[in-house]
Each structure stands twice: as C-alpha cells, then as structure tokens.
C-alpha cells in the first residue's frame, strides 16, 4: 500500500485521476470500478476535462459501480445511477451499455446480486477500483466487520451510515434502510485500488 498525502482536495483529485488516465491510455477497454460520494467528484471532473481535451477516451471503457440504495428510482436525486450520469457519464464519450450500477429496484434482489457478480467475473477482474471511505471505515456499503469473501449482497444500513447520508435527503425517514453493494471479494481482487479520503473526519478511518 502506498499512502500519498496531498496538500489539498484538488491535488488529491489530480493525483488519483493521473493513475486512472494512465491506466486508460495503457488499456483502452479498461474495467474501472467506480464509487459515488462527495470525495471522488473532483477525480471525475479531472477525467471529464481530460476527455474533453482529447487526452483520454471512454469509448471502450467498461465501468462497474460499487453500490445503490434499495427502493429508490433511477432518476431520484440520490440514486447512484443518477449520480454517475450527473458527475461523469453524461459528460464523456462512454457507451452507457458498458456502464453498470447495481439494480436496487430489482424485484428479485438476490438474483440481481448474483447477476452483478457474474457480470464482473465475465470481465475477468476490475483493473482500477476507485474507492471513498466512510468515517467508520465503510467501503461502498460494506461495514468494517464485513467478511472479505462476500460478493455482491444486500445490506441493512447502520444508523451511523443513515445519519451520515441524511444530509442528502429531506429527513432521516427518507433515507433508505437497505442497499445493494459489491462485496469486498471483488473489490480486493481489483488489480489496483485508488482510495481517496479528504478531510480530518476521515483521518482515523
Ligand atoms: P463521502 O462518502 O465521499 O461523501 O465522504 C464516502 C463514503 O461514505 O464511502
């Protein structure tokens, strides 16, 4: 593990984006694992800039996202499908058929988890996985005590996570109680993981 301490958010975003850009140049059909949350937004902005300048192309890039809330529609402001469109996919030359976000609206959630794992495995493995981290150390919606052998699964959100995310909803009652998340199994199988953490409140995690 290499720890890179940056002087500010912009430098952190730039350094993380450089790793991803290099990966995209070396392998044009790279498999990127992507994360939502406020922290990676700066990384995505740098990737959008580089795409606009013609330095990188997403034409053959495949993406798999970490997680999605259960029970909210794709166009809900807090849906992670919408987050990815608003913060990356709508601004780059990606083919949306090559982008994947877990389906929190599936009627058979266990089947959706199994199909998500099959899709990841059909790609071999993730080349570069972008991660944020929660204040309590959660990764995606994997809480710190989750086992490392789990594939995509349904989680009951902890009160800590729901509290942390309530700023995005009108009130705590609107925050979903369940989510679908990639497990640490496929995250740990990624060839490279770029975890971005910003601010004092993440220092302990
Ligand atoms: P944040 O969320 O980037 O908005 O701090 C990270 C996380 O909770 O995984």
PDB file of N, CA and C in Angstrom, residues 9-70:
ATOM      1  N   UNK A   9      -7.602  19.154  -1.601  1.00  0.00           N
ATOM      2  CA  UNK A   9      -8.535  18.287  -2.331  1.00  0.00           C
ATOM      3  C   UNK A   9      -8.187  18.234  -3.828  1.00  0.00           C
ATOM      4  N   UNK A  10      -7.809  19.402  -4.367  1.00  0.00           N
ATOM      5  CA  UNK A  10      -7.522  19.444  -5.797  1.00  0.00           C
ATOM      6  C   UNK A  10      -6.311  18.578  -6.144  1.00  0.00           C
ATOM      7  N   UNK A  11      -5.280  18.671  -5.313  1.00  0.00           N
ATOM      8  CA  UNK A  11      -4.079  17.864  -5.587  1.00  0.00           C
ATOM      9  C   UNK A  11      -4.400  16.369  -5.443  1.00  0.00           C
ATOM     10  N   UNK A  12      -5.198  16.027  -4.438  1.00  0.00           N
ATOM     11  CA  UNK A  12      -5.596  14.625  -4.256  1.00  0.00           C
ATOM     12  C   UNK A  12      -6.347  14.124  -5.498  1.00  0.00           C
ATOM     13  N   UNK A  13      -7.297  14.951  -5.975  1.00  0.00           N
ATOM     14  CA  UNK A  13      -8.102  14.549  -7.135  1.00  0.00           C
ATOM     15  C   UNK A  13      -7.214  14.389  -8.368  1.00  0.00           C
ATOM     16  N   UNK A  14      -6.266  15.305  -8.509  1.00  0.00           N
ATOM     17  CA  UNK A  14      -5.370  15.269  -9.662  1.00  0.00           C
ATOM     18  C   UNK A  14      -4.507  14.009  -9.648  1.00  0.00           C
ATOM     19  N   UNK A  15      -3.948  13.695  -8.489  1.00  0.00           N
ATOM     20  CA  UNK A  15      -3.068  12.516  -8.411  1.00  0.00           C
ATOM     21  C   UNK A  15      -3.844  11.225  -8.684  1.00  0.00           C
ATOM     22  N   UNK A  16      -5.056  11.144  -8.126  1.00  0.00           N
ATOM     23  CA  UNK A  16      -5.870   9.941  -8.346  1.00  0.00           C
ATOM     24  C   UNK A  16      -6.261   9.847  -9.829  1.00  0.00           C
ATOM     25  N   UNK A  17      -6.636  10.992 -10.413  1.00  0.00           N
ATOM     26  CA  UNK A  17      -7.048  10.981 -11.829  1.00  0.00           C
ATOM     27  C   UNK A  17      -5.886  10.575 -12.727  1.00  0.00           C
ATOM     28  N   UNK A  18      -4.662  10.981 -12.358  1.00  0.00           N
ATOM     29  CA  UNK A  18      -3.491  10.619 -13.188  1.00  0.00           C
ATOM     30  C   UNK A  18      -3.309   9.106 -13.260  1.00  0.00           C
ATOM     31  N   UNK A  19      -3.549   8.426 -12.127  1.00  0.00           N
ATOM     32  CA  UNK A  19      -3.407   6.955 -12.113  1.00  0.00           C
ATOM     33  C   UNK A  19      -4.434   6.347 -13.072  1.00  0.00           C
ATOM     34  N   UNK A  20      -5.655   6.870 -13.025  1.00  0.00           N
ATOM     35  CA  UNK A  20      -6.727   6.329 -13.875  1.00  0.00           C
ATOM     36  C   UNK A  20      -6.455   6.644 -15.344  1.00  0.00           C
ATOM     37  N   UNK A  21      -6.017   7.876 -15.612  1.00  0.00           N
ATOM     38  CA  UNK A  21      -5.743   8.266 -17.008  1.00  0.00           C
ATOM     39  C   UNK A  21      -4.644   7.387 -17.589  1.00  0.00           C
ATOM     40  N   UNK A  22      -3.607   7.140 -16.786  1.00  0.00           N
ATOM     41  CA  UNK A  22      -2.507   6.291 -17.277  1.00  0.00           C
ATOM     42  C   UNK A  22      -3.046   4.899 -17.597  1.00  0.00           C
ATOM     43  N   UNK A  23      -3.910   4.378 -16.727  1.00  0.00           N
ATOM     44  CA  UNK A  23      -4.493   3.057 -16.953  1.00  0.00           C
ATOM     45  C   UNK A  23      -5.314   3.033 -18.233  1.00  0.00           C
ATOM     46  N   UNK A  24      -6.052   4.108 -18.481  1.00  0.00           N
ATOM     47  CA  UNK A  24      -6.905   4.171 -19.676  1.00  0.00           C
ATOM     48  C   UNK A  24      -6.074   4.253 -20.954  1.00  0.00           C
ATOM     49  N   UNK A  25      -4.925   4.911 -20.851  1.00  0.00           N
ATOM     50  CA  UNK A  25      -4.064   5.021 -22.038  1.00  0.00           C
ATOM     51  C   UNK A  25      -3.409   3.667 -22.337  1.00  0.00           C
ATOM     52  N   UNK A  26      -3.017   2.967 -21.265  1.00  0.00           N
ATOM     53  CA  UNK A  26      -2.370   1.661 -21.461  1.00  0.00           C
ATOM     54  C   UNK A  26      -3.354   0.595 -21.940  1.00  0.00           C
ATOM     55  N   UNK A  27      -4.622   0.698 -21.517  1.00  0.00           N
ATOM     56  CA  UNK A  27      -5.615  -0.330 -21.856  1.00  0.00           C
ATOM     57  C   UNK A  27      -6.928   0.370 -22.192  1.00  0.00           C
ATOM     58  N   UNK A  28      -7.260   0.466 -23.471  1.00  0.00           N
ATOM     59  CA  UNK A  28      -8.420   1.294 -23.828  1.00  0.00           C
ATOM     60  C   UNK A  28      -9.757   0.670 -23.426  1.00  0.00           C
ATOM     61  N   UNK A  29      -9.765  -0.667 -23.178  1.00  0.00           N
ATOM     62  CA  UNK A  29     -11.017  -1.273 -22.692  1.00  0.00           C
ATOM     63  C   UNK A  29     -10.901  -1.638 -21.204  1.00  0.00           C
ATOM     64  N   UNK A  30     -10.227  -0.759 -20.489  1.00  0.00           N
ATOM     65  CA  UNK A  30     -10.020  -0.956 -19.047  1.00  0.00           C
ATOM     66  C   UNK A  30     -11.364  -1.142 -18.325  1.00  0.00           C
ATOM     67  N   UNK A  31     -11.326  -1.943 -17.246  1.00  0.00           N
ATOM     68  CA  UNK A  31     -12.510  -2.085 -16.392  1.00  0.00           C
ATOM     69  C   UNK A  31     -12.278  -1.213 -15.157  1.00  0.00           C
ATOM     70  N   UNK A  32     -13.088  -0.166 -15.042  1.00  0.00           N
ATOM     71  CA  UNK A  32     -12.955   0.749 -13.902  1.00  0.00           C
ATOM     72  C   UNK A  32     -14.044   0.451 -12.881  1.00  0.00           C
ATOM     73  N   UNK A  33     -13.658   0.291 -11.644  1.00  0.00           N
ATOM     74  CA  UNK A  33     -14.628   0.207 -10.552  1.00  0.00           C
ATOM     75  C   UNK A  33     -14.848   1.624 -10.046  1.00  0.00           C
ATOM     76  N   UNK A  34     -16.096   2.053  -9.973  1.00  0.00           N
ATOM     77  CA  UNK A  34     -16.344   3.451  -9.619  1.00  0.00           C
ATOM     78  C   UNK A  34     -17.154   3.571  -8.329  1.00  0.00           C
ATOM     79  N   UNK A  35     -16.947   4.711  -7.673  1.00  0.00           N
ATOM     80  CA  UNK A  35     -17.604   4.952  -6.389  1.00  0.00           C
ATOM     81  C   UNK A  35     -18.387   6.260  -6.468  1.00  0.00           C
ATOM     82  N   UNK A  36     -19.423   6.356  -5.644  1.00  0.00           N
ATOM     83  CA  UNK A  36     -20.147   7.625  -5.530  1.00  0.00           C
ATOM     84  C   UNK A  36     -19.673   8.329  -4.248  1.00  0.00           C
ATOM     85  N   UNK A  37     -20.423   9.316  -3.785  1.00  0.00           N
ATOM     86  CA  UNK A  37     -19.999  10.066  -2.604  1.00  0.00           C
ATOM     87  C   UNK A  37     -19.348  11.369  -3.039  1.00  0.00           C
ATOM     88  N   UNK A  38     -19.146  12.267  -2.081  1.00  0.00           N
ATOM     89  CA  UNK A  38     -18.621  13.592  -2.454  1.00  0.00           C
ATOM     90  C   UNK A  38     -17.138  13.538  -2.814  1.00  0.00           C
ATOM     91  N   UNK A  39     -16.386  12.617  -2.237  1.00  0.00           N
ATOM     92  CA  UNK A  39     -14.933  12.655  -2.415  1.00  0.00           C
ATOM     93  C   UNK A  39     -14.472  12.434  -3.852  1.00  0.00           C
ATOM     94  N   UNK A  40     -14.981  11.436  -4.598  1.00  0.00           N
ATOM     95  CA  UNK A  40     -14.436  11.212  -5.949  1.00  0.00           C
ATOM     96  C   UNK A  40     -14.901  12.212  -7.012  1.00  0.00           C
ATOM     97  N   UNK A  41     -15.789  13.146  -6.643  1.00  0.00           N
ATOM     98  CA  UNK A  41     -16.320  14.082  -7.647  1.00  0.00           C
ATOM     99  C   UNK A  41     -15.184  14.855  -8.339  1.00  0.00           C
ATOM    100  N   UNK A  42     -14.188  15.261  -7.566  1.00  0.00           N
ATOM    101  CA  UNK A  42     -13.052  16.002  -8.137  1.00  0.00           C
ATOM    102  C   UNK A  42     -12.259  15.146  -9.112  1.00  0.00           C
ATOM    103  N   UNK A  43     -12.130  13.864  -8.805  1.00  0.00           N
ATOM    104  CA  UNK A  43     -11.427  12.934  -9.710  1.00  0.00           C
ATOM    105  C   UNK A  43     -12.204  12.867 -11.026  1.00  0.00           C
ATOM    106  N   UNK A  44     -13.533  12.734 -10.935  1.00  0.00           N
ATOM    107  CA  UNK A  44     -14.344  12.624 -12.147  1.00  0.00           C
ATOM    108  C   UNK A  44     -14.260  13.904 -12.974  1.00  0.00           C
ATOM    109  N   UNK A  45     -14.185  15.063 -12.284  1.00  0.00           N
ATOM    110  CA  UNK A  45     -14.043  16.342 -13.019  1.00  0.00           C
ATOM    111  C   UNK A  45     -12.754  16.349 -13.830  1.00  0.00           C
ATOM    112  N   UNK A  46     -11.678  15.843 -13.237  1.00  0.00           N
ATOM    113  CA  UNK A  46     -10.378  15.803 -13.953  1.00  0.00           C
ATOM    114  C   UNK A  46     -10.481  14.861 -15.155  1.00  0.00           C
ATOM    115  N   UNK A  47     -11.200  13.753 -14.993  1.00  0.00           N
ATOM    116  CA  UNK A  47     -11.330  12.808 -16.109  1.00  0.00           C
ATOM    117  C   UNK A  47     -12.166  13.431 -17.235  1.00  0.00           C
ATOM    118  N   UNK A  48     -13.209  14.172 -16.854  1.00  0.00           N
ATOM    119  CA  UNK A  48     -14.045  14.845 -17.861  1.00  0.00           C
ATOM    120  C   UNK A  48     -13.194  15.849 -18.648  1.00  0.00           C
ATOM    121  N   UNK A  49     -12.393  16.633 -17.913  1.00  0.00           N
ATOM    122  CA  UNK A  49     -11.513  17.625 -18.570  1.00  0.00           C
ATOM    123  C   UNK A  49     -10.588  16.943 -19.573  1.00  0.00           C
ATOM    124  N   UNK A  50      -9.966  15.847 -19.124  1.00  0.00           N
ATOM    125  CA  UNK A  50      -9.002  15.149 -19.990  1.00  0.00           C
ATOM    126  C   UNK A  50      -9.697  14.560 -21.214  1.00  0.00           C
ATOM    127  N   UNK A  51     -10.939  14.115 -21.033  1.00  0.00           N
ATOM    128  CA  UNK A  51     -11.707  13.571 -22.149  1.00  0.00           C
ATOM    129  C   UNK A  51     -12.046  14.688 -23.142  1.00  0.00           C
ATOM    130  N   UNK A  52     -12.447  15.838 -22.618  1.00  0.00           N
ATOM    131  CA  UNK A  52     -12.788  16.988 -23.491  1.00  0.00           C
ATOM    132  C   UNK A  52     -11.562  17.446 -24.278  1.00  0.00           C
ATOM    133  N   UNK A  53     -10.395  17.360 -23.625  1.00  0.00           N
ATOM    134  CA  UNK A  53      -9.158  17.787 -24.301  1.00  0.00           C
ATOM    135  C   UNK A  53      -8.638  16.706 -25.253  1.00  0.00           C
ATOM    136  N   UNK A  54      -9.317  15.586 -25.319  1.00  0.00           N
ATOM    137  CA  UNK A  54      -8.921  14.516 -26.244  1.00  0.00           C
ATOM    138  C   UNK A  54      -7.738  13.684 -25.749  1.00  0.00           C
ATOM    139  N   UNK A  55      -7.421  13.800 -24.436  1.00  0.00           N
ATOM    140  CA  UNK A  55      -6.260  13.056 -23.908  1.00  0.00           C
ATOM    141  C   UNK A  55      -6.612  11.610 -23.563  1.00  0.00           C
ATOM    142  N   UNK A  56      -7.867  11.378 -23.234  1.00  0.00           N
ATOM    143  CA  UNK A  56      -8.313  10.012 -22.930  1.00  0.00           C
ATOM    144  C   UNK A  56      -9.677   9.790 -23.580  1.00  0.00           C
ATOM    145  N   UNK A  57      -9.962   8.525 -23.868  1.00  0.00           N
ATOM    146  CA  UNK A  57     -11.273   8.196 -24.417  1.00  0.00           C
ATOM    147  C   UNK A  57     -11.929   7.116 -23.565  1.00  0.00           C
ATOM    148  N   UNK A  58     -13.243   7.265 -23.388  1.00  0.00           N
ATOM    149  CA  UNK A  58     -14.018   6.257 -22.649  1.00  0.00           C
ATOM    150  C   UNK A  58     -14.744   5.297 -23.599  1.00  0.00           C
ATOM    151  N   UNK A  59     -14.488   5.427 -24.917  1.00  0.00           N
ATOM    152  CA  UNK A  59     -15.293   4.675 -25.904  1.00  0.00           C
ATOM    153  C   UNK A  59     -15.371   3.182 -25.606  1.00  0.00           C
ATOM    154  N   UNK A  60     -14.253   2.585 -25.198  1.00  0.00           N
ATOM    155  CA  UNK A  60     -14.256   1.142 -24.942  1.00  0.00           C
ATOM    156  C   UNK A  60     -14.177   0.798 -23.457  1.00  0.00           C
ATOM    157  N   UNK A  61     -14.238   1.827 -22.604  1.00  0.00           N
ATOM    158  CA  UNK A  61     -14.089   1.605 -21.163  1.00  0.00           C
ATOM    159  C   UNK A  61     -15.346   0.925 -20.607  1.00  0.00           C
ATOM    160  N   UNK A  62     -15.138  -0.047 -19.706  1.00  0.00           N
ATOM    161  CA  UNK A  62     -16.259  -0.690 -19.012  1.00  0.00           C
ATOM    162  C   UNK A  62     -16.231  -0.204 -17.553  1.00  0.00           C
ATOM    163  N   UNK A  63     -17.375   0.061 -16.978  1.00  0.00           N
ATOM    164  CA  UNK A  63     -17.385   0.506 -15.576  1.00  0.00           C
ATOM    165  C   UNK A  63     -18.353  -0.322 -14.749  1.00  0.00           C
ATOM    166  N   UNK A  64     -17.953  -0.574 -13.516  1.00  0.00           N
ATOM    167  CA  UNK A  64     -18.852  -1.234 -12.559  1.00  0.00           C
ATOM    168  C   UNK A  64     -18.871  -0.386 -11.295  1.00  0.00           C
ATOM    169  N   UNK A  65     -20.052  -0.019 -10.871  1.00  0.00           N
ATOM    170  CA  UNK A  65     -20.160   0.787  -9.660  1.00  0.00           C
ATOM    171  C   UNK A  65     -20.315  -0.077  -8.428  1.00  0.00           C
ATOM    172  N   UNK A  66     -19.980   0.523  -7.301  1.00  0.00           N
ATOM    173  CA  UNK A  66     -19.981  -0.214  -6.041  1.00  0.00           C
ATOM    174  C   UNK A  66     -21.359  -0.532  -5.501  1.00  0.00           C
ATOM    175  N   UNK A  67     -22.266   0.441  -5.592  1.00  0.00           N
ATOM    176  CA  UNK A  67     -23.464   0.233  -4.784  1.00  0.00           C
ATOM    177  C   UNK A  67     -24.649   1.074  -5.256  1.00  0.00           C
ATOM    178  N   UNK A  68     -25.787   0.794  -4.678  1.00  0.00           N
ATOM    179  CA  UNK A  68     -27.021   1.554  -4.950  1.00  0.00           C
ATOM    180  C   UNK A  68     -27.968   1.324  -3.777  1.00  0.00           C
ATOM    181  N   UNK A  69     -28.773   2.338  -3.471  1.00  0.00           N
ATOM    182  CA  UNK A  69     -29.814   2.159  -2.460  1.00  0.00           C
ATOM    183  C   UNK A  69     -30.876   1.207  -2.990  1.00  0.00           C
ATOM    184  N   UNK A  70     -31.488   0.482  -2.076  1.00  0.00           N
ATOM    185  CA  UNK A  70     -32.628  -0.353  -2.452  1.00  0.00           C
ATOM    186  C   UNK A  70     -33.887   0.501  -2.386  1.00  0.00           C
TER     187      UNK A  70
END
